[in-house]
Amino acid sequence: LLAPTTLAGTRDAFYRRRMPELPEVETVRRELAPWLEGRTIREARRVDAPAGPKYLHLEDAVGQTIRAVDRRGKFLILPLSGSDELIIHLGMTGVLTPTRPDRHVRAMISLEPLAEQPDALYFQDTRRFGRFLVAPYGDRSCLPTLARMGPEPLDPEFNAATLFAGLNSRVTIKTHLLSQRPVAGLGNIYVDEALWRARIHPETPANAVSQARTTTLTEAIVAVLQASLASRGTTLKDYRTTTGERGGFAAQLDAYGRTDAPCHRCETPIRRTVLGQRSTHYCPRCQRRAKRPTRRT
DNA sequence: CGCATTTCCTGGTAGC
DNA sequence: TGCTACCAGGAAATGC
């Protein structure tokens, strides 16, 4: 058995890193769009990664022009002038940069030169959880999560009624939100933060969250994502935007990574558990379990 | 179909 | 300084 201090130390180290969730991916998108849109792809290839479903059909992008740099949940989607789109997921450690990294470059595209603009984009992904592939426009058969993804939380049509309709599962609210189906773009950090803000216990069955509480959760999701986006995302340890700057939201976290630290509302120590193989942080006093389901599933 | 479990992958760290 | 074991997680794959 490991001593608790060992586990605590290991976790602390991890919390100083980053995970790209919606605000981090949107920050990357905003940086890439100005110099990628309208550029024609001269070369596209897998570099240091095995052939397989994460790196499909890159050669099909050659000769096509990047029409836009869009985002859907945590995916970057670049529609091309032909009938394809370039789909990128940063996974845990993915970085997009015009400067060629020394190690762990999994894929790259080069561009027809344009004055005073970079002429290449490198995908560096140390832990290889990311994806970088070309698919026919709108074809998500290789990306089932994207195919079944819920509404964009920062779009105007996202509202409590929409979210409530999506909470139609007996799975815990934490796990269900991570599935991307009720709403797009939330990962482990912002799920914990949103549930803390809405005072919902992470083990509450999704279909036991009341309509009133779902309204609060809707507002909490939008507020935490907007606040993080305003700070250009959460920097844990090594998160950088494509221009090498740190995101700034880490200091504003209320739950994630604050094990045993006092709750910012009531001073009760934040508790850490594991739910669906994911570390989970919540205030045992503020976030109470719902007593019974509000509806059947 | 739903839901649970397993898999992928590497660097930082504790502990010796 | 070096060695070893552990462990974080998004999404897909697999199992039932």
GROMACS .gro file of C-alpha atoms (C1' of nucleotides) in nm:
model
  329
    1LEU     CA    1   0.000   0.000   0.000
    2LEU     CA    2   0.112   0.349  -0.077
    3ALA     CA    3   0.135   0.604   0.199
    4PRO     CA    4  -0.125   0.882   0.168
    5THR     CA    5   0.154   1.137   0.134
    6THR     CA    6   0.273   0.956  -0.178
    7LEU     CA    7  -0.067   0.973  -0.341
    8ALA     CA    8  -0.118   1.333  -0.238
    9GLY     CA    9   0.217   1.431  -0.382
   10THR     CA   10   0.149   1.256  -0.709
   11ARG     CA   11  -0.191   1.418  -0.744
   12ASP     CA   12  -0.054   1.758  -0.663
   13ALA     CA   13   0.197   1.719  -0.942
   14PHE     CA   14  -0.074   1.628  -1.185
   15TYR     CA   15  -0.293   1.921  -1.091
   16ARG     CA   16  -0.022   2.158  -1.196
   17ARG     CA   17  -0.064   2.041  -1.555
   18ARG     CA   18  -0.354   2.114  -1.782
   19MET     CA   19  -0.635   1.951  -1.968
   20PRO     CA   20  -0.777   2.115  -2.275
   21GLU     CA   21  -1.150   2.159  -2.225
   22LEU     CA   22  -1.382   2.402  -2.401
   23PRO     CA   23  -1.219   2.730  -2.285
   24GLU     CA   24  -0.869   2.608  -2.365
   25VAL     CA   25  -0.969   2.474  -2.707
   26GLU     CA   26  -1.162   2.793  -2.786
   27THR     CA   27  -0.855   2.995  -2.691
   28VAL     CA   28  -0.646   2.791  -2.935
   29ARG     CA   29  -0.912   2.833  -3.202
   30ARG     CA   30  -0.908   3.211  -3.169
   31GLU     CA   31  -0.533   3.218  -3.207
   32LEU     CA   32  -0.523   2.990  -3.510
   33ALA     CA   33  -0.812   3.134  -3.709
   34PRO     CA   34  -0.653   3.468  -3.812
   35TRP     CA   35  -0.353   3.311  -3.979
   36LEU     CA   36  -0.494   2.977  -4.098
   37GLU     CA   37  -0.818   3.087  -4.264
   38GLY     CA   38  -0.778   3.115  -4.639
   39ARG     CA   39  -0.447   2.932  -4.646
   40THR     CA   40  -0.392   2.646  -4.889
   41ILE     CA   41  -0.246   2.319  -4.763
   42ARG     CA   42   0.068   2.221  -4.948
   43GLU     CA   43   0.153   1.909  -4.748
   44ALA     CA   44  -0.022   1.712  -4.474
   45ARG     CA   45   0.123   1.408  -4.308
   46ARG     CA   46   0.148   1.192  -4.005
   47VAL     CA   47   0.490   1.223  -3.842
   48ASP     CA   48   0.580   1.028  -3.529
   49ALA     CA   49   0.265   0.827  -3.469
   50PRO     CA   50   0.140   0.487  -3.581
   51ALA     CA   51  -0.104   0.466  -3.870
   52GLY     CA   52  -0.453   0.412  -3.739
   53PRO     CA   53  -0.788   0.573  -3.662
   54LYS     CA   54  -0.634   0.878  -3.495
   55TYR     CA   55  -0.451   0.989  -3.812
   56LEU     CA   56  -0.666   0.915  -4.115
   57HIS     CA   57  -0.648   1.043  -4.472
   58LEU     CA   58  -0.419   1.339  -4.410
   59GLU     CA   59  -0.300   1.326  -4.770
   60ASP     CA   60  -0.654   1.412  -4.884
   61ALA     CA   61  -0.609   1.764  -4.745
   62VAL     CA   62  -0.331   1.852  -4.989
   63GLY     CA   63  -0.434   2.128  -5.226
   64GLN     CA   64  -0.743   2.225  -5.029
   65THR     CA   65  -0.787   2.568  -4.870
   66ILE     CA   66  -0.882   2.613  -4.506
   67ARG     CA   67  -1.218   2.789  -4.511
   68ALA     CA   68  -1.257   2.837  -4.136
   69VAL     CA   69  -1.129   2.729  -3.797
   70ASP     CA   70  -1.433   2.613  -3.602
   71ARG     CA   71  -1.484   2.434  -3.272
   72ARG     CA   72  -1.738   2.175  -3.161
   73GLY     CA   73  -1.703   2.082  -2.796
   74LYS     CA   74  -1.335   2.002  -2.752
   75PHE     CA   75  -1.282   1.927  -3.122
   76LEU     CA   76  -1.131   2.175  -3.366
   77ILE     CA   77  -1.292   2.145  -3.707
   78LEU     CA   78  -1.138   2.303  -4.014
   79PRO     CA   79  -1.368   2.285  -4.317
   80LEU     CA   80  -1.164   2.267  -4.637
   81SER     CA   81  -1.238   2.399  -4.986
   82GLY     CA   82  -1.292   2.050  -5.123
   83SER     CA   83  -1.534   1.808  -4.967
   84ASP     CA   84  -1.332   1.738  -4.654
   85GLU     CA   85  -1.260   1.877  -4.312
   86LEU     CA   86  -0.957   1.851  -4.086
   87ILE     CA   87  -1.060   1.740  -3.738
   88ILE     CA   88  -0.826   1.784  -3.443
   89HIS     CA   89  -0.864   1.677  -3.080
   90LEU     CA   90  -0.590   1.784  -2.840
   91GLY     CA   91  -0.646   1.493  -2.604
   92MET     CA   92  -0.453   1.546  -2.282
   93THR     CA   93  -0.126   1.690  -2.406
   94GLY     CA   94  -0.187   1.810  -2.762
   95VAL     CA   95  -0.026   2.137  -2.870
   96LEU     CA   96  -0.063   2.315  -3.205
   97THR     CA   97   0.227   2.536  -3.291
   98PRO     CA   98   0.390   2.692  -3.598
   99THR     CA   99   0.733   2.625  -3.443
  100ARG     CA  100   0.854   2.270  -3.494
  101PRO     CA  101   0.888   2.101  -3.154
  102ASP     CA  102   1.192   1.887  -3.085
  103ARG     CA  103   0.996   1.581  -2.978
  104HIS     CA  104   0.658   1.410  -2.998
  105VAL     CA  105   0.544   1.565  -3.326
  106ARG     CA  106   0.257   1.340  -3.436
  107ALA     CA  107   0.139   1.524  -3.750
  108MET     CA  108   0.193   1.842  -3.947
  109ILE     CA  109   0.061   2.049  -4.234
  110SER     CA  110   0.256   2.296  -4.440
  111LEU     CA  111   0.096   2.586  -4.622
  112GLU     CA  112   0.150   2.778  -4.942
  113PRO     CA  113   0.366   3.072  -4.830
  114LEU     CA  114   0.208   3.402  -4.737
  115ALA     CA  115   0.406   3.712  -4.643
  116GLU     CA  116   0.472   3.753  -4.272
  117GLN     CA  117   0.273   3.442  -4.179
  118PRO     CA  118   0.394   3.103  -4.052
  119ASP     CA  119   0.394   2.835  -4.320
  120ALA     CA  120   0.345   2.525  -4.108
  121LEU     CA  121   0.138   2.390  -3.823
  122TYR     CA  122   0.275   2.111  -3.604
  123PHE     CA  123   0.074   1.882  -3.380
  124GLN     CA  124   0.277   1.780  -3.076
  125ASP     CA  125   0.112   1.525  -2.848
  126THR     CA  126   0.334   1.362  -2.591
  127ARG     CA  127   0.084   1.114  -2.456
  128ARG     CA  128  -0.087   1.037  -2.788
  129PHE     CA  129  -0.444   1.077  -2.672
  130GLY     CA  130  -0.508   1.334  -2.943
  131ARG     CA  131  -0.640   1.298  -3.296
  132PHE     CA  132  -0.557   1.470  -3.623
  133LEU     CA  133  -0.751   1.339  -3.918
  134VAL     CA  134  -0.926   1.430  -4.240
  135ALA     CA  135  -1.280   1.314  -4.312
  136PRO     CA  136  -1.548   1.394  -4.570
  137TYR     CA  137  -1.744   1.702  -4.465
  138GLY     CA  138  -2.001   1.614  -4.200
  139ASP     CA  139  -1.893   1.249  -4.181
  140ARG     CA  140  -1.850   1.167  -3.812
  141SER     CA  141  -1.851   0.790  -3.849
  142CYS     CA  142  -1.497   0.776  -3.715
  143LEU     CA  143  -1.585   1.001  -3.419
  144PRO     CA  144  -1.890   0.869  -3.235
  145THR     CA  145  -1.863   1.119  -2.950
  146LEU     CA  146  -1.871   1.406  -3.198
  147ALA     CA  147  -2.163   1.247  -3.379
  148ARG     CA  148  -2.372   1.232  -3.060
  149MET     CA  149  -2.250   1.554  -2.903
  150GLY     CA  150  -2.494   1.776  -2.714
  151PRO     CA  151  -2.550   2.152  -2.757
  152GLU     CA  152  -2.276   2.411  -2.736
  153PRO     CA  153  -2.303   2.566  -2.389
  154LEU     CA  154  -2.203   2.914  -2.508
  155ASP     CA  155  -2.457   2.921  -2.791
  156PRO     CA  156  -2.775   3.119  -2.727
  157GLU     CA  157  -2.999   2.817  -2.779
  158PHE     CA  158  -2.844   2.638  -2.483
  159ASN     CA  159  -3.087   2.669  -2.195
  160ALA     CA  160  -3.223   2.486  -1.892
  161ALA     CA  161  -3.498   2.311  -2.086
  162THR     CA  162  -3.245   2.171  -2.332
  163LEU     CA  163  -3.014   2.053  -2.056
  164PHE     CA  164  -3.298   1.906  -1.853
  165ALA     CA  165  -3.408   1.703  -2.154
  166GLY     CA  166  -3.052   1.571  -2.180
  167LEU     CA  167  -3.037   1.455  -1.819
  168ASN     CA  168  -3.232   1.143  -1.906
  169SER     CA  169  -2.998   0.885  -1.761
  170ARG     CA  170  -2.958   0.697  -1.437
  171VAL     CA  171  -2.581   0.748  -1.458
  172THR     CA  172  -2.432   0.991  -1.207
  173ILE     CA  173  -2.447   1.355  -1.313
  174LYS     CA  174  -2.069   1.378  -1.311
  175THR     CA  175  -2.021   1.085  -1.549
  176HIS     CA  176  -2.313   1.190  -1.766
  177LEU     CA  177  -2.178   1.543  -1.815
  178LEU     CA  178  -1.838   1.399  -1.910
  179SER     CA  179  -2.005   1.194  -2.186
  180GLN     CA  180  -2.056   1.514  -2.395
  181ARG     CA  181  -2.415   1.411  -2.465
  182PRO     CA  182  -2.619   1.652  -2.251
  183VAL     CA  183  -2.383   1.941  -2.326
  184ALA     CA  184  -2.057   1.976  -2.522
  185GLY     CA  185  -1.711   2.066  -2.405
  186LEU     CA  186  -1.700   1.989  -2.033
  187GLY     CA  187  -1.408   1.787  -1.896
  188ASN     CA  188  -1.304   1.681  -1.551
  189ILE     CA  189  -1.215   2.030  -1.428
  190TYR     CA  190  -1.524   2.221  -1.538
  191VAL     CA  191  -1.766   1.946  -1.443
  192ASP     CA  192  -1.637   1.961  -1.085
  193GLU     CA  193  -1.649   2.341  -1.093
  194ALA     CA  194  -2.000   2.361  -1.236
  195LEU     CA  195  -2.138   2.107  -0.989
  196TRP     CA  196  -1.977   2.297  -0.701
  197ARG     CA  197  -2.133   2.622  -0.819
  198ALA     CA  198  -2.474   2.460  -0.859
  199ARG     CA  199  -2.442   2.275  -0.525
  200ILE     CA  200  -2.508   1.937  -0.684
  201HIS     CA  201  -2.347   1.623  -0.542
  202PRO     CA  202  -2.148   1.454  -0.823
  203GLU     CA  203  -2.301   1.113  -0.747
  204THR     CA  204  -2.657   1.235  -0.795
  205PRO     CA  205  -2.824   1.036  -1.072
  206ALA     CA  206  -2.862   1.265  -1.373
  207ASN     CA  207  -3.235   1.205  -1.381
  208ALA     CA  208  -3.265   1.299  -1.014
  209VAL     CA  209  -3.153   1.658  -1.075
  210SER     CA  210  -3.466   1.872  -1.046
  211GLN     CA  211  -3.577   2.123  -1.305
  212ALA     CA  212  -3.498   2.406  -1.067
  213ARG     CA  213  -3.152   2.270  -0.996
  214THR     CA  214  -3.097   2.216  -1.368
  215THR     CA  215  -3.162   2.587  -1.419
  216THR     CA  216  -2.892   2.664  -1.164
  217LEU     CA  217  -2.659   2.413  -1.329
  218THR     CA  218  -2.717   2.568  -1.670
  219GLU     CA  219  -2.618   2.909  -1.535
  220ALA     CA  220  -2.319   2.758  -1.354
  221ILE     CA  221  -2.187   2.589  -1.668
  222VAL     CA  222  -2.213   2.906  -1.873
  223ALA     CA  223  -2.062   3.121  -1.597
  224VAL     CA  224  -1.761   2.900  -1.527
  225LEU     CA  225  -1.682   2.854  -1.896
  226GLN     CA  226  -1.710   3.226  -1.967
  227ALA     CA  227  -1.496   3.314  -1.666
  228SER     CA  228  -1.228   3.068  -1.771
  229LEU     CA  229  -1.241   3.184  -2.132
  230ALA     CA  230  -1.192   3.540  -2.013
  231SER     CA  231  -0.869   3.420  -1.849
  232ARG     CA  232  -0.774   3.218  -2.158
  233GLY     CA  233  -0.822   2.889  -1.979
  234THR     CA  234  -0.680   2.703  -1.685
  235THR     CA  235  -0.307   2.669  -1.649
  236LEU     CA  236  -0.213   2.380  -1.432
  237LYS     CA  237   0.148   2.322  -1.512
  238ASP     CA  238   0.238   2.333  -1.876
  239TYR     CA  239  -0.066   2.468  -2.056
  240ARG     CA  240   0.029   2.727  -2.312
  241THR     CA  241  -0.170   2.892  -2.580
  242THR     CA  242  -0.020   2.871  -2.929
  243THR     CA  243   0.165   3.195  -2.862
  244GLY     CA  244   0.322   3.041  -2.554
  245GLU     CA  245   0.121   3.228  -2.296
  246ARG     CA  246  -0.031   3.072  -1.990
  247GLY     CA  247  -0.401   3.055  -1.927
  248GLY     CA  248  -0.501   3.220  -1.602
  249PHE     CA  249  -0.801   3.043  -1.450
  250ALA     CA  250  -0.620   2.808  -1.211
  251ALA     CA  251  -0.632   3.056  -0.923
  252GLN     CA  252  -1.011   3.078  -0.954
  253LEU     CA  253  -1.085   2.707  -0.912
  254ASP     CA  254  -1.325   2.630  -0.628
  255ALA     CA  255  -1.326   2.248  -0.631
  256TYR     CA  256  -1.089   2.081  -0.877
  257GLY     CA  257  -0.755   1.998  -0.717
  258ARG     CA  258  -0.852   2.155  -0.383
  259THR     CA  259  -0.862   1.832  -0.182
  260ASP     CA  260  -0.878   1.911   0.193
  261ALA     CA  261  -0.868   2.285   0.124
  262PRO     CA  262  -1.153   2.491   0.275
  263CYS     CA  263  -1.466   2.533   0.065
  264HIS     CA  264  -1.487   2.891  -0.058
  265ARG     CA  265  -1.849   2.909   0.064
  266CYS     CA  266  -1.852   2.724   0.395
  267GLU     CA  267  -1.491   2.636   0.491
  268THR     CA  268  -1.567   2.263   0.498
  269PRO     CA  269  -1.270   2.070   0.357
  270ILE     CA  270  -1.317   1.976  -0.008
  271ARG     CA  271  -1.344   1.600  -0.048
  272ARG     CA  272  -1.187   1.389  -0.320
  273THR     CA  273  -1.338   1.066  -0.448
  274VAL     CA  274  -1.308   0.861  -0.764
  275LEU     CA  275  -1.612   0.839  -0.987
  276GLY     CA  276  -1.610   0.659  -1.319
  277GLN     CA  277  -1.229   0.628  -1.295
  278ARG     CA  278  -1.201   1.007  -1.265
  279SER     CA  279  -1.087   1.212  -0.970
  280THR     CA  280  -1.382   1.408  -0.835
  281HIS     CA  281  -1.383   1.705  -0.596
  282TYR     CA  282  -1.681   1.844  -0.410
  283CYS     CA  283  -1.791   2.007  -0.087
  284PRO     CA  284  -1.967   1.747   0.129
  285ARG     CA  285  -2.165   2.020   0.304
  286CYS     CA  286  -2.272   2.242   0.013
  287GLN     CA  287  -2.335   1.964  -0.238
  288ARG     CA  288  -2.607   1.733  -0.113
  289ARG     CA  289  -2.736   1.423  -0.284
  290ALA     CA  290  -3.087   1.437  -0.426
  291LYS     CA  291  -3.310   1.205  -0.228
  292ARG     CA  292  -3.507   1.050  -0.511
  293PRO     CA  293  -3.542   1.061  -0.887
  294THR     CA  294  -3.771   1.334  -1.017
  295ARG     CA  295  -3.874   1.122  -1.313
  296ARG     CA  296  -3.833   0.778  -1.465
  297THR     CA  297  -3.591   0.678  -1.737
  298DC     C1'  298  -2.999   0.016  -2.748
  299DG     C1'  299  -2.772   0.135  -2.235
  300DC     C1'  300  -2.428   0.103  -1.927
  301DA     C1'  301  -1.979  -0.067  -1.717
  302DT     C1'  302  -1.516  -0.173  -1.786
  303DT     C1'  303  -1.082  -0.165  -2.023
  304DT     C1'  304  -0.742   0.038  -2.316
  305DC     C1'  305  -0.423   0.368  -2.495
  306DC     C1'  306   0.043   0.656  -2.345
  307DT     C1'  307   0.427   0.912  -2.113
  308DG     C1'  308   0.659   1.213  -1.780
  309DG     C1'  309   0.692   1.359  -1.317
  310DT     C1'  310   0.726   1.210  -0.881
  311DA     C1'  311   0.810   0.948  -0.435
  312DG     C1'  312   1.084   0.641  -0.225
  313DC     C1'  313   1.481   0.404  -0.182
  314DT     C1'  314   2.307   1.039  -0.927
  315DG     C1'  315   1.990   0.613  -1.072
  316DC     C1'  316   1.624   0.281  -1.051
  317DT     C1'  317   1.135   0.136  -1.003
  318DA     C1'  318   0.639   0.176  -0.944
  319DC     C1'  319   0.267   0.445  -0.986
  320DC     C1'  320  -0.084   0.741  -1.175
  321DA     C1'  321  -0.333   1.119  -1.427
  322DG     C1'  322  -0.741   1.113  -1.811
  323DG     C1'  323  -1.084   1.184  -2.329
  324DA     C1'  324  -1.264   0.905  -2.609
  325DA     C1'  325  -1.286   0.460  -2.836
  326DA     C1'  326  -1.319  -0.021  -2.798
  327DT     C1'  327  -1.495  -0.404  -2.579
  328DG     C1'  328  -1.811  -0.676  -2.285
  329DC     C1'  329  -2.257  -0.791  -2.127
   0.00000   0.00000   0.00000
